[in-house]
Amino acid sequence: MRFSQKVIYQIYPKSFYDSNGDGIGDLRGIIAKVPYLSRLNIDMIWFNPFFVSPQRDNGYDIEDYYQIDPLFGTMADFDELVQDLKAVGIDVMLDMVFNHTSTQHEWFQKALAGDPEFQQYYYIRPAKADGTPPTNWQSKFGGSAWAPFGETGQYYLHLYDQSQADLDWHCPAVRQACANIINYWQSKGVRGFRFDVINVIGKDVELLDAPPAMSSKVLYTDRPIVHDYLQELNAASFGRHPHDITVGELSSATLANSIAYTQPDRHELSMVFNFHHLKVDYDHGNKWTDRQFDFMALKKIINDWAQGMAAAGGWQALFWNNHDQPRAVNRFGDVVHYREKSAEMLATVMHLLRGTPFIYMGEEIGMTDPQYHQIEDYVDIESHNAYRQLRAQGHGDRAAFHLVHVKSRDNARTPMQWDESPKTAGFTTGTPWLKPTNQATINVTDELAHGEIFSYYQRLIQLRKQLTVISDGDYQPLFLDHPQVLAYLRTTSQQQVAVLNNFFGRKTTVELPPEFVGATVLISNYGTTVAGNAVILQPYESIALLRDLNKGGDSR
Ligand SMILES: O=P(O)(O)OC[C@H]1O[C@H](O[C@H]2O[C@H](CO)[C@@H](O)[C@H](O)[C@H]2O)[C@H](O)[C@@H](O)[C@@H]1O
């Protein structure tokens, strides 16, 4: 199968299925659900980290890259999982967190104990003359990005939590160690690697204050040396296996850099995630705000990236949801009146675009954000930090809670809802580590018996495998000025598809380009048929039309 025909599913292991009743999802739980996973006809599963970790940031703080955390199971469980998935045609992608390690990692512990070799692995810098941290950089999880390095009077850099110390990629031993980790997992049958916040690994040797009114991000994001590091890593590890798939998670990346990370002849990564389209409901770039999303901004971002990547031969990872994002159906759909239709419409937008679609667990049954009522319901460290900061900034308790409620990463991390069981959603026989709340109306059992979203996803996945125009077609925008519809064309020399998506809860009309009159309906979440050139799109309707360029009419 061609790389462009593949679809990747994401599992947050802690929340997928618990096999031993401790309230935490585990590898044997995933093994038990392989038959469910194989029904979707996905090609690869990206697993969030399950390596040994103190779990301050749910596994993104790694203590040992070579061992499975006992919380999730054993190496024997892992080997069995790889085999069972392979038997149904699914490969494994692991999450490589190489911007930082846990401060519990032996490298950091040795550095702390005074070993100069390991002190080179991290950014350890003296305080400023007045004793304050080396630079004014802010941690992405709140507060200064520097923490005291033991009793030395120095500081170490942590762009994320204080327990996540940034690795210094200038150190050749760090780069070799990362390549070794990849090679180890490759030898165990892993065929995909996701690289966490990979575009921030290239800090300068001399770290400087950000000028007033400038975010420190600019000083460490997408630095040119990141490309050198990726090329080196590629040559020393995954690049030796041409069929392996790699995806870089990019923080605030530019389109130009994203193209460069993914152009095949540069030998860096297969594809990248960018997050610009998921910031259209941020007020002035501030995540901890609540506002209606800006539809025209969303359209522009999706179009600019699809067009820019296509024109330059770059490749995108296509997604609405992941373990860090509130559920897209809450943000861009209508979970009260049109949950199913809006979930399907959002899926259509991504699955028919040029790139590789990623499905985040639960998306295929239309899972929504949980209904929580108190800050104690949340576990995520970023959410708790944000709540404290919002309170400190003067927000009242209710207002601060509301902002966490709409934007918390825990919105995506609630347990997979397997059935309607109160309190557990069929996820565990114990007490779930994070409360599910919506299982009475949204769960796998009901969805497979009476729902329409799961089967709609199956059809979308199938289309990518069947039609070259979906997997490899070129991209052109359509109806750029339409205030309700996001539309585009996909084209090969043989065929052309028009994809029309109504993002709102009211009907709208589009005038089809004349050449599409009489085209075949490829998929529609309303079962619409089209006669003539005016298409009335129902609330949250998606419709894709196919025409054959050789015959001038309709055909598959
Ligand atoms: O919002 P951006 O600056 O564009 O960054 C993208 C995401 O980056 C971070 O996510 C990843 O790294 C974290 C630290 O390892 C980890 O906590 C997270 O789970 C990873 O996916 C950030 O935490 C996310 O909120 C951003 O969406």
Coordinates of C-alpha atoms and ligand atoms in Angstrom, one line a residue:
M1 CA 0.0 0.0 0.0
R2 CA 1.2 3.5 -0.8
F3 CA 2.2 5.7 2.2
S4 CA -0.5 8.3 1.1
Q5 CA -3.2 5.7 1.4
K6 CA -2.6 5.1 5.1
V7 CA -4.7 6.3 8.1
I8 CA -3.3 6.4 11.6
Y9 CA -5.3 6.0 14.9
Q10 CA -4.1 7.5 18.1
I11 CA -4.4 5.7 21.5
Y12 CA -3.9 7.4 24.8
P13 CA -3.1 4.2 26.7
K14 CA -4.0 5.5 30.1
S15 CA -7.6 6.0 28.9
F16 CA -8.2 3.3 26.4
Y17 CA -9.1 0.1 28.3
D18 CA -8.1 -1.2 31.7
S19 CA -7.6 -5.0 31.9
N20 CA -6.7 -5.3 35.6
G21 CA -9.1 -3.0 37.4
D22 CA -6.6 -0.5 38.7
G23 CA -8.5 2.3 36.9
I24 CA -5.7 3.0 34.4
G25 CA -5.7 1.7 30.9
D26 CA -2.9 -0.7 30.0
L27 CA -1.3 -2.7 27.2
R28 CA -3.3 -5.9 27.9
G29 CA -6.4 -3.7 27.6
I30 CA -5.4 -2.6 24.2
I31 CA -4.7 -6.2 23.2
A32 CA -8.3 -7.1 24.3
K33 CA -9.6 -4.4 21.9
V34 CA -7.6 -5.3 18.8
P35 CA -10.8 -6.8 17.1
Y36 CA -12.5 -3.4 17.6
L37 CA -9.5 -1.5 16.2
S38 CA -9.3 -3.8 13.1
R39 CA -12.9 -2.9 12.2
L40 CA -11.8 0.6 11.2
N41 CA -9.3 -0.6 8.7
I42 CA -6.6 1.7 10.0
D43 CA -2.9 1.1 9.2
M44 CA -1.0 2.2 12.2
I45 CA -1.5 3.2 15.8
W46 CA 0.3 6.0 17.5
F47 CA 0.6 5.3 21.2
N48 CA 1.3 8.1 23.6
P49 CA 4.3 7.3 25.8
F50 CA 4.1 4.3 28.1
F51 CA 7.8 4.2 29.1
V52 CA 8.9 4.4 32.7
S53 CA 8.0 7.8 34.0
P54 CA 7.0 9.5 37.2
Q55 CA 3.9 10.5 35.3
R56 CA 4.0 14.2 36.3
D57 CA 3.0 15.0 32.6
N58 CA 1.3 11.6 31.9
G59 CA 4.4 10.0 30.4
Y60 CA 5.9 13.0 28.6
D61 CA 8.4 13.0 31.4
I62 CA 10.4 9.9 30.6
E63 CA 12.7 8.3 33.1
D64 CA 13.7 5.2 31.0
Y65 CA 13.2 5.1 27.3
Y66 CA 13.9 1.4 27.1
Q67 CA 11.4 0.0 29.6
I68 CA 7.6 -0.2 29.8
D69 CA 6.2 1.5 32.8
P70 CA 4.7 -1.2 35.1
L71 CA 1.6 0.9 35.3
F72 CA 0.9 -0.1 31.7
G73 CA 2.3 -3.7 31.6
T74 CA 5.5 -5.5 30.7
M75 CA 7.8 -5.9 27.7
A76 CA 6.1 -9.3 27.0
D77 CA 2.8 -7.5 26.8
F78 CA 4.3 -5.0 24.4
D79 CA 5.7 -7.7 22.2
E80 CA 2.3 -9.5 22.1
L81 CA 0.6 -6.2 21.3
V82 CA 2.9 -5.6 18.3
Q83 CA 2.3 -9.1 17.0
D84 CA -1.5 -9.1 17.5
L85 CA -1.7 -5.8 15.7
K86 CA 0.5 -6.9 12.9
A87 CA -1.7 -9.9 12.4
V88 CA -4.6 -7.6 11.5
G89 CA -2.5 -5.3 9.4
I90 CA -1.8 -2.6 11.9
D91 CA 1.7 -1.2 12.6
V92 CA 2.9 0.5 15.8
M93 CA 4.1 4.1 16.1
L94 CA 5.8 5.1 19.4
D95 CA 6.1 8.6 20.9
M96 CA 9.7 9.8 21.1
V97 CA 10.0 12.7 23.6
F98 CA 13.5 14.0 22.9
N99 CA 13.2 17.7 23.7
H100 CA 13.4 16.8 27.4
T101 CA 13.7 14.0 29.9
S102 CA 12.3 13.6 33.3
T103 CA 14.5 15.0 36.0
Q104 CA 14.4 11.4 37.4
H105 CA 16.2 10.1 34.3
E106 CA 19.6 8.8 35.2
W107 CA 21.3 11.3 32.9
F108 CA 19.8 14.2 34.9
Q109 CA 20.5 12.5 38.2
K110 CA 24.2 12.0 37.2
A111 CA 24.4 15.6 36.1
L112 CA 22.9 16.7 39.5
A113 CA 25.5 14.5 41.3
G114 CA 28.2 16.6 39.6
D115 CA 29.2 14.3 36.6
P116 CA 30.5 16.8 34.0
E117 CA 29.8 14.4 31.1
F118 CA 26.1 14.4 31.9
Q119 CA 25.9 18.1 32.7
Q120 CA 26.6 18.6 29.0
Y121 CA 23.3 16.8 28.3
Y122 CA 21.2 19.7 29.6
Y123 CA 21.0 23.5 29.6
I124 CA 22.6 24.3 32.9
R125 CA 23.4 28.0 33.2
P126 CA 24.5 30.4 35.9
A127 CA 22.0 32.9 37.4
K128 CA 22.2 36.5 36.3
A129 CA 24.3 38.8 38.5
D130 CA 21.3 39.6 40.6
G131 CA 20.6 35.9 41.3
T132 CA 17.5 35.8 39.0
P133 CA 17.2 33.0 36.3
P134 CA 19.5 33.1 33.3
T135 CA 16.9 34.4 30.9
N136 CA 13.3 35.8 31.0
W137 CA 11.9 32.8 29.2
Q138 CA 8.5 31.5 30.3
S139 CA 7.7 27.8 30.7
K140 CA 4.8 26.7 28.4
F141 CA 3.1 25.3 31.5
G142 CA 3.4 28.7 33.4
G143 CA 6.1 30.5 35.4
S144 CA 9.8 30.8 34.6
A145 CA 11.4 28.2 32.3
W146 CA 14.3 27.9 34.7
A147 CA 14.5 25.9 38.0
P148 CA 17.4 25.8 40.5
F149 CA 19.9 23.1 39.6
G150 CA 20.2 21.5 43.0
E151 CA 22.3 23.5 45.5
T152 CA 24.7 24.7 42.8
G153 CA 23.3 28.3 42.5
Q154 CA 22.8 27.4 38.8
Y155 CA 19.6 26.8 36.9
Y156 CA 18.5 24.2 34.4
L157 CA 16.1 25.0 31.5
H158 CA 12.6 23.4 31.3
L159 CA 10.3 24.7 28.5
Y160 CA 7.6 22.5 30.0
D161 CA 7.1 21.3 33.6
Q162 CA 9.9 21.7 36.1
S163 CA 10.3 17.9 36.1
Q164 CA 11.0 18.0 32.3
A165 CA 14.6 19.2 31.8
D166 CA 15.5 20.3 28.2
L167 CA 18.1 18.2 26.5
D168 CA 21.0 20.1 24.9
W169 CA 21.1 18.7 21.3
H170 CA 24.5 20.5 20.7
C171 CA 25.9 17.6 22.7
P172 CA 26.8 14.7 20.2
A173 CA 26.2 12.1 22.9
V174 CA 22.6 13.3 23.3
R175 CA 22.0 12.9 19.6
Q176 CA 23.5 9.5 19.5
A177 CA 21.5 8.4 22.5
C178 CA 18.3 9.4 20.8
A179 CA 19.2 7.5 17.6
N180 CA 20.0 4.4 19.7
I181 CA 16.5 4.6 21.4
I182 CA 14.9 4.7 17.9
N183 CA 17.0 1.8 16.7
Y184 CA 16.1 -0.3 19.7
W185 CA 12.4 0.1 19.2
Q186 CA 12.7 -0.4 15.5
S187 CA 14.4 -3.8 16.2
K188 CA 11.3 -4.7 18.2
G189 CA 9.0 -4.3 15.3
V190 CA 8.0 -0.6 15.7
R191 CA 7.5 1.0 12.2
G192 CA 6.5 4.5 13.2
F193 CA 7.9 7.3 15.4
R194 CA 6.2 10.5 16.5
F195 CA 8.6 13.2 17.7
D196 CA 7.2 15.4 20.5
V197 CA 7.7 19.2 20.0
I198 CA 10.6 18.4 17.8
N199 CA 11.0 21.9 16.3
V200 CA 12.1 23.4 19.7
I201 CA 15.2 21.2 20.1
G202 CA 17.5 23.7 18.4
K203 CA 18.2 26.3 21.0
D204 CA 21.3 28.6 20.6
V205 CA 24.4 27.9 22.7
E206 CA 24.2 31.4 24.2
L207 CA 20.7 31.8 25.6
L208 CA 19.5 35.4 25.6
D209 CA 16.6 37.3 27.1
A210 CA 13.6 37.9 24.8
P211 CA 13.3 41.6 24.1
P212 CA 10.3 43.3 25.8
A213 CA 7.0 42.5 24.1
M214 CA 8.5 39.6 22.2
S215 CA 7.7 36.0 23.1
S216 CA 10.7 33.9 24.0
K217 CA 9.3 31.3 21.6
V218 CA 11.0 33.0 18.7
L219 CA 14.4 32.4 20.2
Y220 CA 14.0 28.6 20.2
T221 CA 11.4 27.6 17.7
D222 CA 12.3 26.3 14.1
R223 CA 15.9 27.3 14.4
P224 CA 17.8 26.3 11.3
I225 CA 19.9 23.8 13.2
V226 CA 16.7 21.7 13.8
H227 CA 17.0 20.6 10.1
D228 CA 20.6 19.5 10.6
Y229 CA 19.7 17.5 13.7
L230 CA 16.8 15.8 11.9
Q231 CA 18.9 14.9 8.9
E232 CA 21.5 13.4 11.3
L233 CA 18.9 11.4 13.2
N234 CA 17.3 10.2 10.0
A235 CA 20.6 8.9 8.7
A236 CA 21.4 7.2 12.0
S237 CA 18.1 5.6 12.6
F238 CA 14.7 5.6 10.9
G239 CA 16.1 6.6 7.5
R240 CA 17.7 3.2 7.2
H241 CA 14.2 1.7 6.9
P242 CA 12.5 3.5 4.0
H243 CA 9.0 2.3 4.9
D244 CA 9.0 3.6 8.5
I245 CA 6.7 6.6 9.0
T246 CA 7.8 9.6 11.1
V247 CA 5.7 12.5 12.2
G248 CA 7.0 15.6 14.0
E249 CA 4.8 17.6 16.4
L250 CA 5.6 21.2 15.7
S251 CA 5.0 24.0 18.2
S252 CA 4.1 27.3 16.4
A253 CA 5.9 26.3 13.2
T254 CA 6.0 28.2 10.0
L255 CA 4.7 26.8 6.7
A256 CA 8.1 27.2 5.1
N257 CA 9.8 25.2 7.8
S258 CA 7.1 22.5 7.8
I259 CA 7.7 22.1 4.1
A260 CA 11.4 21.8 4.7
Y261 CA 10.9 19.2 7.5
T262 CA 8.9 17.0 5.1
Q263 CA 10.2 17.3 1.5
P264 CA 11.3 13.8 0.8
D265 CA 14.6 14.7 -0.8
R266 CA 15.7 16.5 2.4
H267 CA 15.5 13.3 4.4
E268 CA 14.0 14.7 7.6
L269 CA 10.5 13.5 8.5
S270 CA 7.6 11.9 6.6
M271 CA 5.0 14.5 7.9
V272 CA 4.3 17.1 10.5
F273 CA 1.5 18.2 12.8
N274 CA 0.9 21.9 13.0
F275 CA -1.6 23.6 15.4
H276 CA -2.5 26.8 13.7
H277 CA -6.0 25.7 12.8
L278 CA -6.7 24.8 16.4
K279 CA -6.0 28.3 17.7
V280 CA -8.9 30.0 15.8
D281 CA -10.8 30.1 19.1
Y282 CA -8.0 31.7 21.1
D283 CA -8.5 35.3 21.9
H284 CA -5.4 37.3 20.8
G285 CA -3.4 34.1 20.8
N286 CA -4.3 33.3 24.4
K287 CA -5.5 29.7 24.9
W288 CA -7.2 30.3 28.2
T289 CA -10.1 32.3 26.8
D290 CA -13.5 31.3 25.5
R291 CA -14.7 32.6 22.2
Q292 CA -16.5 31.4 19.1
F293 CA -14.1 30.1 16.5
D294 CA -13.3 32.4 13.6
F295 CA -14.5 30.4 10.6
M296 CA -12.9 32.5 7.9
A297 CA -9.5 32.3 9.7
L298 CA -9.9 28.5 9.9
K299 CA -10.6 28.3 6.2
K300 CA -7.6 30.4 5.4
I301 CA -5.3 28.4 7.5
I302 CA -6.5 25.0 6.1
N303 CA -6.3 26.3 2.6
D304 CA -2.9 28.0 2.9
W305 CA -1.3 24.9 4.5
A306 CA -2.9 22.5 2.0
Q307 CA -1.9 24.6 -0.9
G308 CA 1.5 25.5 0.3
M309 CA 2.4 21.9 1.2
A310 CA 1.1 20.6 -2.1
A311 CA 2.9 23.2 -4.2
A312 CA 6.3 22.3 -2.5
G313 CA 5.9 18.6 -2.1
G314 CA 5.6 18.7 1.7
W315 CA 3.2 16.4 3.6
Q316 CA 0.8 17.1 6.5
A317 CA -0.5 15.0 9.3
L318 CA -4.3 15.9 9.2
F319 CA -6.1 16.0 12.5
W320 CA -8.7 17.8 14.6
N321 CA -8.2 16.0 17.9
N322 CA -5.4 14.7 20.0
H323 CA -4.6 14.2 23.7
D324 CA -3.9 17.9 24.2
Q325 CA -7.0 19.4 22.6
P326 CA -10.6 19.7 23.7
R327 CA -12.8 17.6 21.4
A328 CA -13.2 19.3 18.0
V329 CA -16.9 18.5 17.9
N330 CA -17.4 20.8 20.9
R331 CA -15.3 23.5 19.4
F332 CA -16.4 23.5 15.8
G333 CA -19.6 21.5 15.8
D334 CA -22.9 21.5 17.7
V335 CA -22.9 18.7 20.3
V336 CA -26.5 19.5 21.4
H337 CA -28.4 19.5 18.1
Y338 CA -26.1 18.0 15.5
R339 CA -23.5 15.9 17.3
E340 CA -23.4 13.1 14.7
K341 CA -23.7 15.3 11.6
S342 CA -21.0 17.8 12.9
A343 CA -18.7 14.9 13.9
E344 CA -19.1 13.5 10.3
M345 CA -18.6 16.8 8.7
L346 CA -15.4 17.5 10.5
A347 CA -14.1 14.0 9.6
T348 CA -14.9 14.6 6.0
V349 CA -12.9 17.8 5.9
M350 CA -9.7 16.0 7.1
H351 CA -10.1 12.6 5.5
L352 CA -10.5 13.9 2.0
L353 CA -7.6 16.4 2.2
R354 CA -4.1 15.9 0.9
G355 CA -2.0 14.4 3.8
T356 CA -2.3 11.6 6.3
P357 CA -5.4 11.5 8.5
F358 CA -5.0 10.8 12.2
I359 CA -8.1 9.7 14.3
Y360 CA -7.9 10.3 18.0
M361 CA -9.6 7.5 20.0
G362 CA -13.3 8.1 20.6
E363 CA -13.6 10.5 17.6
E364 CA -15.0 7.6 15.6
I365 CA -18.0 7.4 18.0
G366 CA -18.4 11.2 18.4
M367 CA -17.1 11.5 21.9
T368 CA -17.5 15.0 23.5
D369 CA -15.9 16.9 26.3
P370 CA -16.8 15.8 29.8
Q371 CA -19.2 17.7 32.1
Y372 CA -17.1 18.5 35.1
H373 CA -18.1 20.9 37.9
Q374 CA -15.1 21.4 40.0
I375 CA -11.4 21.9 39.5
E376 CA -10.6 18.7 41.5
D377 CA -12.2 16.7 38.6
Y378 CA -9.1 17.6 36.5
V379 CA -5.8 15.8 36.7
D380 CA -3.7 17.5 34.0
I381 CA -0.8 19.5 35.4
E382 CA -1.2 22.3 32.7
S383 CA -4.9 22.7 33.7
H384 CA -4.1 23.1 37.3
N385 CA -1.3 25.6 36.6
A386 CA -3.6 27.5 34.4
Y387 CA -6.3 27.6 37.0
R388 CA -3.9 29.0 39.6
Q389 CA -2.6 31.6 37.2
L390 CA -6.1 32.7 36.1
R391 CA -7.1 33.0 39.8
A392 CA -3.9 35.0 40.4
Q393 CA -4.7 37.3 37.5
G394 CA -8.0 38.2 39.2
H395 CA -10.5 35.8 37.6
G396 CA -13.1 34.6 40.1
D397 CA -13.4 30.9 40.9
R398 CA -16.2 30.3 38.5
A399 CA -14.6 32.2 35.6
A400 CA -11.3 30.5 36.1
F401 CA -13.0 27.1 36.2
H402 CA -15.0 27.9 33.1
L403 CA -11.9 28.6 31.1
V404 CA -10.2 25.4 32.2
H405 CA -13.5 23.6 31.4
V406 CA -13.5 24.7 27.8
K407 CA -9.7 24.4 27.1
S408 CA -8.3 21.7 29.4
R409 CA -6.3 18.9 27.8
D410 CA -8.3 16.5 30.1
N411 CA -11.3 17.1 27.8
A412 CA -9.6 14.6 25.4
R413 CA -8.2 12.3 28.1
T414 CA -11.4 10.9 29.6
P415 CA -11.7 7.2 29.3
M416 CA -12.9 5.6 26.1
Q417 CA -16.6 5.0 26.5
W418 CA -17.2 1.3 25.8
D419 CA -20.7 1.1 27.2
E420 CA -23.2 3.1 29.3
S421 CA -22.1 1.8 32.7
P422 CA -22.4 4.6 35.2
K423 CA -19.1 5.8 36.7
T424 CA -16.9 3.5 34.5
A425 CA -18.2 3.6 31.0
G426 CA -17.1 0.0 30.7
F427 CA -13.5 1.2 30.7
T428 CA -12.5 -0.5 34.0
T429 CA -13.9 -2.6 36.8
G430 CA -12.3 -0.2 39.3
T431 CA -12.4 3.5 39.6
P432 CA -11.3 5.4 36.5
W433 CA -8.3 7.7 36.9
L434 CA -10.3 10.4 35.2
K435 CA -14.1 10.5 35.3
P436 CA -16.2 9.7 32.2
T437 CA -19.5 11.7 32.1
N438 CA -21.3 11.3 28.8
Q439 CA -21.4 7.5 28.4
A440 CA -25.2 7.2 28.8
T441 CA -25.6 8.7 25.4
I442 CA -22.3 8.2 23.7
N443 CA -20.6 4.8 23.8
V444 CA -19.1 2.1 21.5
T445 CA -21.8 -0.4 22.1
D446 CA -24.6 1.9 21.1
E447 CA -22.7 3.4 18.3
L448 CA -22.0 0.0 16.7
A449 CA -25.6 -1.0 17.1
H450 CA -27.5 2.1 16.1
G451 CA -25.0 4.9 15.4
E452 CA -23.9 6.4 12.0
I453 CA -20.5 7.9 12.9
F454 CA -18.4 4.8 13.1
S455 CA -19.6 3.5 9.7
Y456 CA -19.1 6.9 8.2
Y457 CA -15.4 6.8 9.3
Q458 CA -15.1 3.3 7.8
R459 CA -16.3 4.7 4.5
L460 CA -13.9 7.7 4.6
I461 CA -11.0 5.4 5.3
Q462 CA -12.0 3.1 2.5
L463 CA -12.2 6.0 0.0
R464 CA -8.6 6.9 0.7
K465 CA -7.5 3.4 -0.1
Q466 CA -9.7 3.0 -3.2
L467 CA -9.2 6.4 -4.9
T468 CA -5.9 7.8 -6.0
V469 CA -7.5 11.2 -6.4
I470 CA -8.1 11.2 -2.5
S471 CA -4.7 9.8 -1.6
D472 CA -2.5 11.5 -4.1
G473 CA -4.6 14.2 -5.9
D474 CA -3.5 17.8 -6.1
Y475 CA -5.3 20.4 -4.0
Q476 CA -7.2 23.5 -5.1
P477 CA -9.4 25.7 -2.9
L478 CA -13.1 26.3 -3.8
F479 CA -15.5 29.0 -2.6
L480 CA -12.9 30.8 -0.6
D481 CA -15.2 33.7 0.3
H482 CA -18.3 31.6 1.2
P483 CA -19.2 32.5 4.8
Q484 CA -20.4 29.0 5.8
V485 CA -18.8 26.5 3.5
L486 CA -15.2 25.1 3.5
A487 CA -14.7 23.5 0.1
Y488 CA -11.9 22.2 -2.0
L489 CA -11.0 20.2 -5.1
R490 CA -8.7 17.2 -5.3
T491 CA -7.5 16.4 -8.8
T492 CA -5.4 13.8 -10.7
S493 CA -5.1 13.5 -14.5
Q494 CA -8.0 11.1 -14.4
Q495 CA -10.5 12.4 -11.8
Q496 CA -11.6 15.3 -9.8
V497 CA -13.4 15.4 -6.5
A498 CA -15.2 18.5 -5.0
V499 CA -15.6 18.4 -1.2
L500 CA -18.2 20.7 0.3
N501 CA -18.7 21.1 4.0
N502 CA -21.2 23.3 5.8
F503 CA -19.7 24.4 9.2
F504 CA -23.0 25.8 10.6
G505 CA -26.3 24.7 11.9
R506 CA -28.3 26.4 9.2
K507 CA -28.8 25.5 5.6
T508 CA -26.8 27.1 2.8
T509 CA -26.5 26.9 -1.0
V510 CA -23.6 26.7 -3.3
E511 CA -23.5 26.9 -7.0
L512 CA -21.5 24.0 -8.3
P513 CA -18.8 24.6 -10.9
P514 CA -20.6 23.7 -14.2
E515 CA -18.3 20.7 -14.9
F516 CA -19.6 19.0 -11.7
V517 CA -23.2 19.0 -12.8
G518 CA -24.1 15.3 -13.1
A519 CA -21.1 14.1 -11.1
T520 CA -21.4 11.1 -8.8
V521 CA -22.0 11.5 -5.1
L522 CA -19.0 9.8 -3.5
I523 CA -20.1 10.3 0.1
S524 CA -22.6 12.4 1.9
N525 CA -23.5 12.4 5.6
Y526 CA -27.2 13.1 4.7
G527 CA -27.5 10.7 1.7
T528 CA -28.0 13.7 -0.5
T529 CA -28.4 13.3 -4.3
V530 CA -27.6 16.3 -6.5
A531 CA -29.5 17.3 -9.6
G532 CA -28.6 20.6 -11.4
N533 CA -25.9 23.0 -10.2
A534 CA -27.3 24.4 -7.0
V535 CA -26.5 22.3 -4.0
I536 CA -28.4 22.9 -0.8
L537 CA -26.3 21.9 2.1
Q538 CA -28.1 20.9 5.3
P539 CA -26.8 21.8 8.8
Y540 CA -23.3 20.4 9.1
E541 CA -23.6 18.5 5.8
S542 CA -20.7 17.2 3.9
I543 CA -20.8 16.0 0.4
A544 CA -18.1 14.9 -2.0
L545 CA -18.7 14.7 -5.7
L546 CA -16.5 12.8 -8.2
R547 CA -16.2 13.4 -11.9
D548 CA -14.1 11.5 -14.4
L549 CA -11.9 13.8 -16.4
N550 CA -11.6 11.5 -19.4
K551 CA -15.2 11.0 -20.0
G552 CA -16.4 14.5 -19.0
G553 CA -19.2 12.9 -17.0
D554 CA -19.7 10.9 -13.8
S555 CA -17.8 7.7 -13.1
R556 CA -15.7 6.0 -10.5
Ligands
LIG1 O1 0.6 24.9 21.2 P1 1.9 24.8 20.5 O2 3.0 25.7 21.1 O3 1.8 25.0 19.0 O4 2.5 23.3 20.8 C1 1.9 22.1 20.4 C2 1.7 21.3 21.7 O5 2.9 21.2 22.4 C3 2.9 20.6 23.7 O6 2.6 19.2 23.5 C4 3.5 18.2 23.6 O7 4.6 18.3 24.6 C5 4.2 18.4 26.0 C6 5.5 18.3 26.7 O8 6.1 17.0 26.4 C7 3.2 17.3 26.4 O9 2.7 17.7 27.7 C8 2.1 17.2 25.4 O10 1.2 16.2 25.8 C9 2.7 16.9 24.1 O11 1.8 16.6 23.1 C10 1.8 21.3 24.5 O12 1.7 20.6 25.8 C11 0.4 21.2 23.8 O13 -0.6 21.8 24.6 C12 0.5 21.9 22.5 O14 -0.7 21.7 21.8

